Amino acid sequence: MAMGKEIMGGSMIERSSFVSTTKVFLNHGKNNNMLLVKHLEKRRAVVPLRKVVKGPVVAAVSEDLVKSVPVVSVPAKKAEKFKVRAVVTVRNKNKQDFKDKFVKHLDSLTDKIGRNIVLQLVSTEIDPKTKAPRKSNEAALQDWSKKSNLKAERVNYTAEFLLDSNFGVPGAITVSNNHQMEFFLETITVEGFAFGPVHFPCNSWVQSRKDHPEKRIFFSNKPYLPNETPRGLRSLREKELIDIRGDGTGVRKISDRVYDFDVYNDLGNPDKAIDLARPTLGGEKIPYPRRCRTGRLPTDTDMHAESRVENPLPMYVPRDEQFEELKQDTVSAGRLNAVLHNLIPSLKASISANNHEFKRFLDIDNLYSAGVLLELGLKDELVKQLPLPKVVSNIQESNRGITKFDTPKILSKDKFAWLRDDEFARQAIAGINPVCIERLTVFPPVSKLDPEIYGPQESALKEEHILGDLNGMTVQQALEENKLFILDHHDAYLPFLERINALDGRKAYATRTIFFLTSLGTLKPIAIELSLPPSGPSSCSKRVVRPAVDATTNWLWQLAKAHVSSNDAGVHQLVNHWLRTHACLEPFILATHRQMSAMHPIFKLLDPHMRYTMEINAVARQKLINGDGVIESCFTPGQYAMEISAAAYKSSWRFDMESLPADLIRRGMAVPDPTQPHGLKLLLEDYPYATDGLQIWSAIENWVRTYVNHYYPNSSLICNDTELQAWYYESVNVGHGDLSQESWWPTLDNADNLVSVLTTLVWLASAQHAALNFGQYPYGGYVPSRPPLMRRLIPEENEPEYAIFLADPQKYYLSAMPSVLQATKIGRWAKLDSTFKFLEKSPEK
């Protein structure tokens, strides 16, 4: 209810004490009657302003901004003048380099001679004489030079306007920055009207006119559908959208705020090395969602590949999508921590050629107790001799703990929990990737891949592999009673295995894991199928591993589970996390800014959930999913990682299946049931992701439905909303243009469909992302629990490696795990990625 009041309007509009107690009646336009009863007393002292509350003004979306006043018909009379005052809240930068300080000082000096910040109010009404929107006089911010040295986080400035009494209601305000430096404008509140203050939520960087000559336009917090836009604001509404779209040409500057589409042609760096060339994602050959266009020049080697911007230079995203300073500081601290964890093992690896793998589990434990340095054997004397940057040396001396990893949650209560089958099964429904498990409906499972290319579709799993674990049931009985479940990564990996396994230090299977639902209501893994591409007509490419019966088979079973976890980690990161909650959302974000005015009520609904996602995605293109980035370095698929993501987009991603209820039904984890609270019944009662998720989904859906019904009481308003329809059309046909011809896209022609589309977008950007992101370090921070890559296959008894395995199974197991450098790199970035998205969803805005 509180959120509803805040967005739809409530008690946020207060009456101002700025106006004289004399009653003022304004011309209401439609009747064209002068409603002035008694003019303002020109020389009467103005009542002092109420104290301005520090901090950002909450942007209430009120339907009652202007309270109607009884109309009194009087003879036409010359308009009188009255004053209003704007209170402008500017957020200061916390950190400034020498250049910033110099320019800021210069701005304070030039401000005194007229190079000011200039504001102008724009009325919602048209001047009948000029046929143009009524505008106030231009007014400069006062006391900028006096307040330029204030250390407060937020500083309030004022500007005064002299208005005619027939000015009407201000619906927009323009801002011209005649200084040299940009500034962050939080809010503007205009006080002095009889009907109360008018709020303008801004939350935007205002660039200097030397860089961006056009005036910035900010609208009041009163929402308007396009056909309801007051005549005085129509041209500004159109102009603002035109400016934001750009013209699709030129190289974008960091200060720009242009939103446009492009393909993923900047992941590789062929100019640096031929093996860093990567295919373009997006287009007929490799379908993929679109990303934000930067306009960078092509590489010298490949005209179709965009040149890269490497760290520490920033990747372009529209200026207001970039992290705020406080958030950037937190991210920078995390990056330094990541650098320390990655730099030190790199140095040790260069010192010792034998430093490739963990020798014992104690070595892994030392990452959380002794720290990276001691685990690597780098004693203080040796560290002092290394050419470490001074900042690293200082930090190491002042805080030994910075090179330690936080203890992951998986180890906090039981250090050996990850070894047990019940924990392995629990993570399939309550871990970091609880969206892959499916109810098994056919046994043995069947592949959907082309058998002419990838071999027989039939599984190697047989009834005898699982019959002994079904508590006396037949396989058919277990299927009918919904007792069998599967984690199936076979089709996602098999097409890429031949190339993956040819990479140095990468070995993988395409896995299937069968779970049985016990009488206790918990899952139990009962068989794992490991598949390789067939090397010939008679070659054995599939094998089944069963739970352990002795010490030797225990290690084989642990290796099989590790390969499953590695498969699952890749699908989680490349498909469920990156593709579904990052890449597939970016087209909708771009279209939202390009096609819907900030005045549009649906823009106001979506914008808080989309903030900073584009910045995260840009950082990912620069550091995570790029050639030789973190994902390629630390996950099994290596350089083929993003091709796996693209294959999933083409074969299995469907927007209509992204809602939680539809996804649960598709995976067989629930069935429709109108008698249940959320309209469906879970077939696995102990499924925390679904149980909690349905409550959150329903809360989001109920809120969105109430919001939509408020602004669209009938479907014709949805069909005739030009901005809404343009937004959805561009999201589908441009942003997801490679799949735009699919029949499963919802049509935006009624309230139910609009509610479904909006609820799905909010769900993906908030709760779904949280479920897939925040557990990365708690579950994946301990490498043996969830190895992101494997470096060895499981030896067969007739292979030479089997003797090596039998000689020391633990050593063989650890040699199959990621190396020290890979483990520390992925651990730190898993922690940092959670930090990124925490910042993205920060409620500060």
Short mmCIF file of C-alpha atoms in Angstrom, two decimals, residues 19 23-38 40 65-72 79-82 84 123-125 134 163-170 192-196 198:
data_model
loop_
_atom_site.label_atom_id
_atom_site.label_comp_id
_atom_site.label_asym_id
_atom_site.label_seq_id
_atom_site.Cartn_x
_atom_site.Cartn_y
_atom_site.Cartn_z
CA VAL A 19 2.32 32.67 -1.62
CA LYS A 23 -6.56 33.90 -2.67
CA VAL A 24 -5.37 33.39 -6.24
CA PHE A 25 -7.51 31.70 -8.86
CA LEU A 26 -5.90 30.59 -12.10
CA ASN A 27 -7.21 30.36 -15.61
CA HIS A 28 -8.16 26.73 -16.27
CA GLY A 29 -7.76 26.97 -20.03
CA LYS A 30 -10.81 25.02 -21.19
CA ASN A 31 -13.33 27.74 -20.29
CA ASN A 32 -10.90 30.52 -21.09
CA ASN A 33 -12.24 32.55 -18.18
CA MET A 34 -10.16 34.86 -16.08
CA LEU A 35 -10.47 33.67 -12.52
CA LEU A 36 -8.55 36.41 -10.78
CA VAL A 37 -10.58 37.59 -7.80
CA LYS A 38 -8.08 39.67 -5.96
CA LEU A 40 -1.43 40.01 -5.16
CA LEU A 65 -1.54 17.91 -8.56
CA VAL A 66 -3.90 20.73 -9.48
CA LYS A 67 -6.96 20.90 -7.32
CA SER A 68 -10.00 22.20 -9.15
CA VAL A 69 -11.26 25.61 -8.09
CA PRO A 70 -14.77 27.03 -8.57
CA VAL A 71 -14.93 29.16 -11.69
CA VAL A 72 -16.00 32.77 -11.21
CA ALA A 79 -2.63 39.40 -15.99
CA GLU A 80 -0.89 40.17 -12.75
CA LYS A 81 2.60 39.00 -11.79
CA PHE A 82 3.64 36.76 -8.93
CA VAL A 84 7.65 31.41 -7.41
CA SER A 123 3.57 25.57 -18.76
CA THR A 124 1.24 22.74 -19.65
CA GLU A 125 -0.78 25.35 -21.55
CA ARG A 134 3.93 29.43 -22.20
CA LEU A 163 5.08 34.60 -13.67
CA ASP A 164 1.85 35.92 -15.07
CA SER A 165 -1.17 34.81 -13.11
CA ASN A 166 -2.44 33.05 -16.24
CA PHE A 167 0.78 31.03 -16.61
CA GLY A 168 -0.99 27.78 -15.68
CA VAL A 169 0.61 24.70 -14.23
CA PRO A 170 4.31 24.10 -14.90
CA GLY A 192 4.76 29.45 -4.61
CA PHE A 193 1.67 28.19 -6.40
CA ALA A 194 -1.70 28.25 -4.69
CA PHE A 195 -2.22 24.58 -5.45
CA GLY A 196 1.04 23.55 -3.77
CA VAL A 198 5.45 21.07 -8.10
#
